[in-house]
Structures are given as C-alpha cells and as structure tokens.
C-alpha cells in the first residue's frame, strides 16, 4: 500500500508551465489539458466580472 502512496506523492496536483511532460501518459496529459481548460474558463469569468464592474462604474461617473 505504501508503494501507491509514494507514487501519488510524486505527481504534482497542479500543472506548472514548462514542467517536464515527457514521462506523462496520454491519460495524464488529457487530465492536464482539462485542468488548464477549467482554469482558463475561471480566468475568463474573472475578466468578465471586472469588465462589467468597470463598465458600470464608467456609466455612473459619465456626465
């Protein structure tokens, strides 16, 4: 059982830009892609929220 715990500990839970991918399986690479796509969606939502806030502020202070 400890052998599996060691394997889990060696795998990073997050993707880092530029990290080595040569030893990753196709499944691991697909998981990384899914992780990055969800992060991109989260960032795009944050951008949208900030743009909406700015637009609302601009409309309030426009004379």
Backbone as CSV, one residue per row, in Angstrom:
resi,resn,N_x,N_y,N_z,CA_x,CA_y,CA_z,C_x,C_y,C_z
1,UNK,0.818,-1.196,0.000,0.000,0.000,0.000,0.862,1.260,0.000
2,UNK,1.970,1.237,0.710,2.849,2.406,0.765,3.396,2.754,-0.612
3,UNK,3.572,1.747,-1.447,4.096,1.995,-2.783,3.175,2.950,-3.546
4,UNK,1.878,2.776,-3.424,0.940,3.647,-4.112,0.938,5.052,-3.524
5,UNK,1.096,5.161,-2.233,1.169,6.471,-1.601,2.372,7.259,-2.110
6,UNK,3.508,6.569,-2.298,4.700,7.230,-2.825,4.464,7.725,-4.238
7,UNK,3.794,6.917,-5.076,3.507,7.320,-6.447,2.615,8.557,-6.469
8,UNK,1.622,8.583,-5.608,0.729,9.735,-5.545,1.477,10.982,-5.091
9,UNK,2.391,10.839,-4.171,3.123,11.986,-3.639,4.049,12.603,-4.681
10,UNK,4.552,11.816,-5.608,5.485,12.320,-6.612,4.786,13.101,-7.714
11,UNK,3.516,12.847,-7.936,2.789,13.536,-9.000,2.270,14.877,-8.502
12,UNK,2.627,15.940,-9.193,2.095,17.238,-8.774,0.594,17.301,-9.053
13,UNK,-0.140,17.967,-8.184,-1.589,18.059,-8.344,-1.978,19.172,-9.307
14,UNK,-1.080,20.093,-9.548,-1.355,21.205,-10.454,-0.320,21.196,-11.568
15,UNK,-0.675,21.806,-12.657,0.255,21.897,-13.776,1.044,23.186,-13.649
16,UNK,2.315,23.090,-13.908,3.163,24.273,-13.932,3.643,24.473,-15.358
17,UNK,3.564,25.691,-15.829,4.004,25.994,-17.191,5.476,25.633,-17.321
18,UNK,5.797,24.877,-18.351,7.170,24.486,-18.619,7.619,23.227,-17.903
19,UNK,6.736,22.616,-17.118,7.132,21.409,-16.397,7.370,20.266,-17.389
20,UNK,8.242,19.319,-17.064,8.513,18.208,-17.971,7.271,17.341,-18.173
21,UNK,6.989,17.013,-19.416,5.816,16.196,-19.721,6.197,14.895,-20.425
22,UNK,7.485,14.677,-20.611,7.962,13.516,-21.358,7.533,12.185,-20.755
23,UNK,7.406,12.113,-19.459,7.088,10.844,-18.804,5.595,10.684,-18.514
24,UNK,4.779,11.664,-18.897,3.341,11.583,-18.634,2.656,10.710,-19.663
25,UNK,1.664,9.971,-19.202,0.861,9.135,-20.097,-0.143,10.013,-20.838
26,UNK,-0.787,9.429,-21.829,-1.820,10.150,-22.574,-2.938,10.557,-21.617
27,UNK,-3.296,9.667,-20.703,-4.343,9.980,-19.725,-3.939,11.167,-18.852
28,UNK,-2.707,11.180,-18.388,-2.227,12.291,-17.569,-2.210,13.595,-18.357
29,UNK,-1.801,13.525,-19.610,-1.785,14.730,-20.441,-3.203,15.253,-20.659
30,UNK,-4.149,14.342,-20.895,-5.552,14.759,-21.051,-6.087,15.376,-19.763
31,UNK,-5.688,14.843,-18.619,-6.100,15.427,-17.337,-5.535,16.830,-17.184
32,UNK,-4.282,17.022,-17.602,-3.664,18.354,-17.529,-4.401,19.336,-18.431
33,UNK,-4.759,18.886,-19.624,-5.490,19.749,-20.556,-6.824,20.160,-19.948
34,UNK,-7.542,19.204,-19.351,-8.828,19.513,-18.714,-8.638,20.503,-17.571
35,UNK,-7.601,20.304,-16.779,-7.292,21.205,-15.672,-7.027,22.620,-16.189
36,UNK,-6.222,22.711,-17.237,-5.887,24.028,-17.785,-7.102,24.692,-18.428
37,UNK,-7.950,23.912,-19.106,-9.163,24.488,-19.702,-10.092,25.040,-18.634
38,UNK,-10.228,24.328,-17.522,-11.091,24.830,-16.451,-10.491,26.089,-15.824
39,UNK,-9.184,26.141,-15.740,-8.526,27.339,-15.199,-8.699,28.519,-16.151
40,UNK,-8.605,28.274,-17.447,-8.826,29.338,-18.433,-10.254,29.869,-18.311
41,UNK,-11.224,28.977,-18.169,-12.624,29.404,-18.014,-12.791,30.254,-16.758
42,UNK,-12.148,29.858,-15.673,-12.219,30.622,-14.423,-11.622,32.016,-14.600
43,UNK,-10.493,32.088,-15.292,-9.849,33.382,-15.540,-10.711,34.263,-16.448
44,UNK,-11.334,33.665,-17.459,-12.202,34.433,-18.356,-13.420,34.975,-17.613
45,UNK,-13.959,34.201,-16.670,-15.075,34.686,-15.857,-14.639,35.865,-14.995
46,UNK,-13.444,35.788,-14.443,-12.928,36.887,-13.627,-12.750,38.144,-14.472
47,UNK,-12.257,37.981,-15.685,-12.101,39.126,-16.594,-13.467,39.736,-16.881
48,UNK,-14.443,38.889,-17.194,-15.797,39.381,-17.480,-16.385,40.149,-16.311
49,UNK,-16.196,39.634,-15.108,-16.717,40.309,-13.914,-16.052,41.674,-13.731
50,UNK,-14.757,41.740,-13.951,-14.051,43.011,-13.793,-14.461,44.014,-14.878
51,UNK,-14.655,43.525,-16.089,-15.083,44.412,-17.169,-16.486,44.952,-16.898
52,UNK,-17.353,44.104,-16.354,-18.715,44.534,-16.035,-18.680,45.603,-14.948
53,UNK,-17.880,45.374,-13.922,-17.760,46.345,-12.831,-17.236,47.677,-13.353
54,UNK,-16.231,47.609,-14.199,-15.670,48.851,-14.742,-16.683,49.576,-15.618
55,UNK,-17.400,48.814,-16.432,-18.397,49.415,-17.303,-19.501,50.099,-16.486
56,UNK,-19.928,49.438,-15.408,-20.944,50.032,-14.537,-20.416,51.301,-13.868
57,UNK,-19.168,51.260,-13.434,-18.571,52.444,-12.806,-18.440,53.576,-13.817
58,UNK,-18.004,53.256,-15.025,-17.861,54.279,-16.064,-19.216,54.945,-16.365
59,UNK,-20.279,54.139,-16.399,-21.589,54.713,-16.713,-22.120,55.591,-15.575
60,UNK,-21.736,55.289,-14.344,-22.170,56.111,-13.220,-21.480,57.459,-13.201
61,UNK,-20.226,57.495,-13.573,-19.446,58.726,-13.483,-19.377,59.503,-14.791
62,UNK,-20.101,59.060,-15.799,-20.120,59.777,-17.076,-21.164,60.897,-16.987
63,UNK,-20.775,62.066,-17.377,-21.698,63.204,-17.320,-22.138,63.592,-18.691
